mmCIF file of C-alpha atoms in Angstrom:
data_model
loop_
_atom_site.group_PDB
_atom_site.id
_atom_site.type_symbol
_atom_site.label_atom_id
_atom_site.label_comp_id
_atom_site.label_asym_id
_atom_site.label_seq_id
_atom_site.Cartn_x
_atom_site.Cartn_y
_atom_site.Cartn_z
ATOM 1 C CA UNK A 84 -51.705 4.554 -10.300
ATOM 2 C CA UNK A 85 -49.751 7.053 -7.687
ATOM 3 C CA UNK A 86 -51.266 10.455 -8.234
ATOM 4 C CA UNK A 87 -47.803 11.769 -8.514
ATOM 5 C CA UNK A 88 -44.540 9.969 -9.488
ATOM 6 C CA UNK A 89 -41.345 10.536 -10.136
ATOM 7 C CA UNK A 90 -37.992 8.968 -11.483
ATOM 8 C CA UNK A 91 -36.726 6.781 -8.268
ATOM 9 C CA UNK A 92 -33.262 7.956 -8.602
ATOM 10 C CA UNK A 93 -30.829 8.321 -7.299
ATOM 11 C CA UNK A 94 -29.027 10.276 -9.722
ATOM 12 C CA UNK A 95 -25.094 10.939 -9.520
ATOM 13 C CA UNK A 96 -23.664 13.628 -11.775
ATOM 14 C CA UNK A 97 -20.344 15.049 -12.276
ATOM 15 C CA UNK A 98 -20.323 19.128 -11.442
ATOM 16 C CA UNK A 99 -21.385 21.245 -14.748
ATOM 17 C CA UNK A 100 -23.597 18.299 -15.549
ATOM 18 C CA UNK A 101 -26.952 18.799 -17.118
ATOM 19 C CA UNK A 102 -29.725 16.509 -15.445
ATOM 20 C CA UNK A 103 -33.737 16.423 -15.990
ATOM 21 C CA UNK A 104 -35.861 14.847 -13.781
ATOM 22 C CA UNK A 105 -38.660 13.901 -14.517
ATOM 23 C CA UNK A 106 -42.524 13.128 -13.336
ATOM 24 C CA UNK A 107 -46.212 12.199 -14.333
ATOM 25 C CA UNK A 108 -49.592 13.226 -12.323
ATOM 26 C CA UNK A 109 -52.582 10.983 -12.724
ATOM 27 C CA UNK A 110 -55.347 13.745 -12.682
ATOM 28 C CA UNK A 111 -56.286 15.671 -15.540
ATOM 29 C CA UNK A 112 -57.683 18.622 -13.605
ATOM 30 C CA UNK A 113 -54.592 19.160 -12.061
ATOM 31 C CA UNK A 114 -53.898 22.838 -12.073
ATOM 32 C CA UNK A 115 -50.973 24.019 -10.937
ATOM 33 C CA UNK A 116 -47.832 22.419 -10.603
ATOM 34 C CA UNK A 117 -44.635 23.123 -8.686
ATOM 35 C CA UNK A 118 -40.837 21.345 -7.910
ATOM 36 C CA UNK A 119 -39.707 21.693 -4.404
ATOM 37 C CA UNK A 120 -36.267 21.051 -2.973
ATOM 38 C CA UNK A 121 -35.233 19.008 0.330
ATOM 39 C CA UNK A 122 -32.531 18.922 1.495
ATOM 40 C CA UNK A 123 -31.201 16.243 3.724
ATOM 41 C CA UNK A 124 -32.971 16.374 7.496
ATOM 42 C CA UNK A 125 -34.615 19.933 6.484
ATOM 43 C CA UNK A 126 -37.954 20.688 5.189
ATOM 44 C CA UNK A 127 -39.203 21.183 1.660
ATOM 45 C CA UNK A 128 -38.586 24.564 0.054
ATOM 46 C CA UNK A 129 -40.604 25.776 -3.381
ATOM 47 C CA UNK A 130 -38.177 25.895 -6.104
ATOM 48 C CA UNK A 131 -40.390 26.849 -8.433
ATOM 49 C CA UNK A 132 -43.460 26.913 -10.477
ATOM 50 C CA UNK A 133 -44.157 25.199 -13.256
ATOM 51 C CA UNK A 134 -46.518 27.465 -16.121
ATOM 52 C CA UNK A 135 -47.878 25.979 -19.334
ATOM 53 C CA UNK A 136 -45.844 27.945 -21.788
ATOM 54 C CA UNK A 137 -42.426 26.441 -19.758
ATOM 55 C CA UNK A 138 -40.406 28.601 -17.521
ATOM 56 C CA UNK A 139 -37.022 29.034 -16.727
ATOM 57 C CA UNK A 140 -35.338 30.354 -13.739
ATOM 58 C CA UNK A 141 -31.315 30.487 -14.137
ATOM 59 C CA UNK A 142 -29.944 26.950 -14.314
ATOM 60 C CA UNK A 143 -32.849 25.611 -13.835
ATOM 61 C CA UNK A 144 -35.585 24.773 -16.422
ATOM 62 C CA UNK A 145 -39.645 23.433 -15.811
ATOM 63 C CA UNK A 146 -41.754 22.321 -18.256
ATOM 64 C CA UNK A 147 -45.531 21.300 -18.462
ATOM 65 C CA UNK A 148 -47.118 18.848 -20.948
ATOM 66 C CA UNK A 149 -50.839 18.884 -19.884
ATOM 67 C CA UNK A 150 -51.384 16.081 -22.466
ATOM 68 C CA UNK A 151 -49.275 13.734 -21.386
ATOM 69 C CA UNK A 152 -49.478 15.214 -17.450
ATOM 70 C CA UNK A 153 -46.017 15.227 -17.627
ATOM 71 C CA UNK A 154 -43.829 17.838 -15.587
ATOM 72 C CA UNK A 155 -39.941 18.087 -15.911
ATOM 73 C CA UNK A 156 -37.142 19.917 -14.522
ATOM 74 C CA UNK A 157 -33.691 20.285 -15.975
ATOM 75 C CA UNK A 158 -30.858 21.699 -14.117
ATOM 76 C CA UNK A 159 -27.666 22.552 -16.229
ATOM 77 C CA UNK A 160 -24.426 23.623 -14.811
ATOM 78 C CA UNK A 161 -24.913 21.325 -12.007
ATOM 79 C CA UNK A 162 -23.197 22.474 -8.758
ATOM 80 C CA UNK A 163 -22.102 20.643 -5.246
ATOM 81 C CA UNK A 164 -24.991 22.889 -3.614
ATOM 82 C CA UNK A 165 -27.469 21.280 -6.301
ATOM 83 C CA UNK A 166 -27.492 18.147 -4.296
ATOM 84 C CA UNK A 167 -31.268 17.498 -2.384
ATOM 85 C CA UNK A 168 -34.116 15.640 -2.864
ATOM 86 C CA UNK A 169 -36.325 17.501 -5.556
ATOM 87 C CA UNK A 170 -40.122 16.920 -5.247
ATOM 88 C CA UNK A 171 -42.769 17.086 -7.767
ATOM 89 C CA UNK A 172 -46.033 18.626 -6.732
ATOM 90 C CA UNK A 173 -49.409 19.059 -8.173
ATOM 91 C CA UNK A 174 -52.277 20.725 -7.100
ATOM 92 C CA UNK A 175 -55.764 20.040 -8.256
ATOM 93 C CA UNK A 176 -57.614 22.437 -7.935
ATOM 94 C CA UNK A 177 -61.071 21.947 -6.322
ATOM 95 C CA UNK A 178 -59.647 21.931 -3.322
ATOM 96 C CA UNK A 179 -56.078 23.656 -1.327
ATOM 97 C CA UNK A 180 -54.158 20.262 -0.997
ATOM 98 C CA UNK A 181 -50.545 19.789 -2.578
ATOM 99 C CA UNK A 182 -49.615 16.437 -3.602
ATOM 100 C CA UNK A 183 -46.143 15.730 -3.195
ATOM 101 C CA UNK A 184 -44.517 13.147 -5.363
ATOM 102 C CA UNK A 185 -41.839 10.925 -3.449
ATOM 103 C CA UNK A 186 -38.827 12.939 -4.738
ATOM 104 C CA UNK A 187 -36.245 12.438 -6.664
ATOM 105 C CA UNK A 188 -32.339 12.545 -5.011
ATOM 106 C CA UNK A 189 -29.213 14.096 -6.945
ATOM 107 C CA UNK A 190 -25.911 13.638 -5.770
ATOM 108 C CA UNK A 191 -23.392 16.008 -7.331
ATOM 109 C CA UNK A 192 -20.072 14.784 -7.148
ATOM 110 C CA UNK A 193 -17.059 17.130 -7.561
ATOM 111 C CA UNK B 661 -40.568 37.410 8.562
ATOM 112 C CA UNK B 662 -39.569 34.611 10.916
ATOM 113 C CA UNK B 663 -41.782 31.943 8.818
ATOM 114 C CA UNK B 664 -43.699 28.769 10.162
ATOM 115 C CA UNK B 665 -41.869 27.954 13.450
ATOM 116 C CA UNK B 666 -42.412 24.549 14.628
ATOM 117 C CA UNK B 667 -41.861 23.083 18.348
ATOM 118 C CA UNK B 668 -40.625 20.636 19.579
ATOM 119 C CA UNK B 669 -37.486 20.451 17.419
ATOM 120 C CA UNK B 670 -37.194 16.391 18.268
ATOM 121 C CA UNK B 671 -39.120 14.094 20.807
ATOM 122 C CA UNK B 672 -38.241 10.886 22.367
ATOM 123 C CA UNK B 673 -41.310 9.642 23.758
ATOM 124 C CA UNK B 674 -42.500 5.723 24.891
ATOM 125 C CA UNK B 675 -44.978 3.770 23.506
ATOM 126 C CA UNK B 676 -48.435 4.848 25.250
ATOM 127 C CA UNK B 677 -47.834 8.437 25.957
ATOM 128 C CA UNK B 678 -49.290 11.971 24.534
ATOM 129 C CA UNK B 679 -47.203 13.631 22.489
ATOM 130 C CA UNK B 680 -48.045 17.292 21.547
ATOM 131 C CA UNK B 681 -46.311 19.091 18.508
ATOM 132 C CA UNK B 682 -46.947 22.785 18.149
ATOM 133 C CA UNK B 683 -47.223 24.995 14.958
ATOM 134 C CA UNK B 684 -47.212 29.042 14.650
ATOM 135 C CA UNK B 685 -48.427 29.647 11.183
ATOM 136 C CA UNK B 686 -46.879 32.720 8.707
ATOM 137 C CA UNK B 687 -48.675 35.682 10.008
ATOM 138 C CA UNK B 688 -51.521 36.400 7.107
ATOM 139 C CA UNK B 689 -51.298 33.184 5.837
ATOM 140 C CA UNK B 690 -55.179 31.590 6.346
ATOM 141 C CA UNK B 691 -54.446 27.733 5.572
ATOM 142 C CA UNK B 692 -52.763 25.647 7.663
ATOM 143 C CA UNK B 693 -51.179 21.649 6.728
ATOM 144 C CA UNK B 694 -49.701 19.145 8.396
ATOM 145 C CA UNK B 695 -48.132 16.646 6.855
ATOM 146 C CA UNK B 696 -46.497 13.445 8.345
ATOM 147 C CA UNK B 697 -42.624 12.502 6.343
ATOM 148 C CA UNK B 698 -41.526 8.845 6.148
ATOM 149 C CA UNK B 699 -38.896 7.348 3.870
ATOM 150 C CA UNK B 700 -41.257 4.513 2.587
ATOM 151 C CA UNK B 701 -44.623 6.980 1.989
ATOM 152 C CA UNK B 702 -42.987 10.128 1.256
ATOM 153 C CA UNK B 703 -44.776 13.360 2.103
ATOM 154 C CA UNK B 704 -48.601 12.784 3.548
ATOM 155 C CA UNK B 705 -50.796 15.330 4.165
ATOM 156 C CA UNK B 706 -52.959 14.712 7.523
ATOM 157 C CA UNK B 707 -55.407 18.061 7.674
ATOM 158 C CA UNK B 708 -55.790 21.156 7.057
ATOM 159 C CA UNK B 709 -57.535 24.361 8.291
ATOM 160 C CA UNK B 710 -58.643 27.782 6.582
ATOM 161 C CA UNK B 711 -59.089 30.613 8.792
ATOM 162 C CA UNK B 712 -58.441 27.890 11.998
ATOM 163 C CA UNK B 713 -61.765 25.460 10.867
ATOM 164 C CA UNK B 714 -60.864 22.266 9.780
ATOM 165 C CA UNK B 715 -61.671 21.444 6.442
ATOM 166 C CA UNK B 716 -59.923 17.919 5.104
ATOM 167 C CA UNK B 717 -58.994 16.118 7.570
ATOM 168 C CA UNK B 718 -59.058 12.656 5.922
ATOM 169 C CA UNK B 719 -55.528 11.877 5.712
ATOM 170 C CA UNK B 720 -55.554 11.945 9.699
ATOM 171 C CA UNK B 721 -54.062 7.839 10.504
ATOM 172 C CA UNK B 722 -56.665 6.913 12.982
ATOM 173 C CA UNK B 723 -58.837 8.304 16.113
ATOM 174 C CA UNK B 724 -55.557 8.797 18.326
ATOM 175 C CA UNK B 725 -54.593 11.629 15.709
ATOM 176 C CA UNK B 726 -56.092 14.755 16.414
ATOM 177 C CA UNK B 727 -55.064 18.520 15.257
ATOM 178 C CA UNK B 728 -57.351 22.014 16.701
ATOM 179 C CA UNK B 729 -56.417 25.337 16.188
ATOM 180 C CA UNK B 730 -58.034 27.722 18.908
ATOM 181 C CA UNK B 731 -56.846 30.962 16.738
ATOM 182 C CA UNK B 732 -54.816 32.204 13.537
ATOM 183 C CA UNK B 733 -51.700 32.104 14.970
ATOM 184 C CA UNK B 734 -51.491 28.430 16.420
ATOM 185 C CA UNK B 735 -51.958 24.784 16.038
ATOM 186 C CA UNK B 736 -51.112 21.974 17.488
ATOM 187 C CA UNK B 737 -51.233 17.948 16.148
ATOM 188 C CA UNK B 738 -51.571 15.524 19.009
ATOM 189 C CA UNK B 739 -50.973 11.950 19.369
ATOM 190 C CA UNK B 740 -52.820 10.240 21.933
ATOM 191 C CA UNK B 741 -51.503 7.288 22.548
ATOM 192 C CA UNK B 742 -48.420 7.174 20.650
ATOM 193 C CA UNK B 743 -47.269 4.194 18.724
ATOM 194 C CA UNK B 744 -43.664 3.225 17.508
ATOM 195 C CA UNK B 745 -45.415 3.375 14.095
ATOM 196 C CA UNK B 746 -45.974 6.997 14.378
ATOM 197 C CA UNK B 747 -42.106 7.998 14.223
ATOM 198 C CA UNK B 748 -41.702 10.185 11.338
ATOM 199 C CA UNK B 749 -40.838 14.149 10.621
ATOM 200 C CA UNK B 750 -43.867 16.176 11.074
ATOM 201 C CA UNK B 751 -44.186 19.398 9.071
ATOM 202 C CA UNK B 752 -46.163 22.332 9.670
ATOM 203 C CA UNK B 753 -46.925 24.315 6.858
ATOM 204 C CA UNK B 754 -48.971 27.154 5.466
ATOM 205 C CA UNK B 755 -49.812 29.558 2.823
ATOM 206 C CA UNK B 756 -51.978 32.255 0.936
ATOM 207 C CA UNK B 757 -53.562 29.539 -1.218
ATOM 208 C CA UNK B 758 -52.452 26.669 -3.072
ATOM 209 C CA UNK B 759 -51.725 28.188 -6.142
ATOM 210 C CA UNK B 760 -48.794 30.009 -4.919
ATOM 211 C CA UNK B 761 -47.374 26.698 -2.376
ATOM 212 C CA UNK B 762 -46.668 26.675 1.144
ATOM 213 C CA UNK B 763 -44.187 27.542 3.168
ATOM 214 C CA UNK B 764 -42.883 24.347 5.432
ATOM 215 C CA UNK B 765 -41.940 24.764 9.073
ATOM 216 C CA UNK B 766 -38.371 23.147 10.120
ATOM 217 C CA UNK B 767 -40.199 20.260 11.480
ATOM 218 C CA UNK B 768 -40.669 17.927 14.172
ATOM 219 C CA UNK B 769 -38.961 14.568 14.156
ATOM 220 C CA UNK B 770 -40.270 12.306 16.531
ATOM 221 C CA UNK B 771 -39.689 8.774 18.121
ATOM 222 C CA UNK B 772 -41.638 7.030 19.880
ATOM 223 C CA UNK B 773 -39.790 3.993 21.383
#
């Protein structure tokens, strides 16, 4: 099993669309978790991070579930400028790598 | 804060030769990554240093990868000889620590033909 996966994708959505993503970790002492955004021929950017209790930043939604190492990420009132490749990425703790998932691409369509 | 600032931009380079790609960390920031982009493997991390001493290095492809960094403010990932194979995006990035994620340098997308 991948450490970190995600929904293939691609996802298409019309603008004001809500969309989740969604993603899995394999290791339980995974400690901190974050989604990233790429967009297309540019480097990853933090997005934000995901905390236990769920957190919410604007449109844009993470949630944990530590048992089911699940992550999501919803993103309602999708707009044109929405549309990258978001990442999933965990971080295990007993050491300073990031895992990065293979990402997840959203297309929003006007 | 100008961030991580990567160099070259793009390289063109034939099968066989050195290629050198160059890193200038965030200043503060004491780890360092670099991590090799493809479409079919995603993001891979190759090594990384903490104040400039290697520590994981484990993800590095093979003996003609090799990374140093001489001082806090600069690193550099070369490829000695360079294979087709090795065309990708290379990212530099680096951080506080990994519970607060790294910043990513522009990158360095490179062909080797």
């Amino acid at each position: 099993r991948k450490e970190v996966e995600q929904d293939p994708g691609p996802f298409n959505v019309p603008e004001g669309a809500t969309v989740a993503f969604n993603c899995t970790y394999s290791n339980s002492a995974s400690q901190s978790f974050f989604w990233y955004r790429q967009d297309c021929r540019k480097e990853p950017k933090l997005l934000m991070s995901v905390y236990s209790s769920g957190n919410e930043d604007g449109r844009f939604t993470a949630q944990l579930n530590r048992a089911s190492q699940y992550i999501s990420l919803l993103i309602r009132d999708s707009k044109l400028s929405d549309s990258a490749t978001y990442l999933c990425v965990v971080h295990k703790g007993s050491n300073y790598k990031l895992t990065f998932g293979k990402g997840t691409l959203l297309t929003v369509n006007p | 804060d100008a961030g991580v600032i990567q160099s070259p931009r793009h390289e063109v380079t034939e099968m066989g030769q050195e290629v050198t790609l160059r890193c200038k960390p965030i200043s503060g920031h004491d780890y360092l990554f670099w991590y090799r982009q493809t479409m079919m493997r995603g993001l891979e991390l190759l090594i990384y240093f903490n104040n400039n001493v290697p520590i994981d290095d484990s993800g590095m492809p093979e003996d003609r990868f090799s990374a140093k960094m001489p001082n806090a403010s600069f690193s550099t990932l070369k490829i000695q000889p360079s294979e087709p194979r090795d065309s990708a995006v290379y990212f530099c990035a680096s951080s506080t620590g990994a519970n607060y994620g790294y910043t990513f340098g522009s990158g360095t997308r490179l062909t080797v033909v």
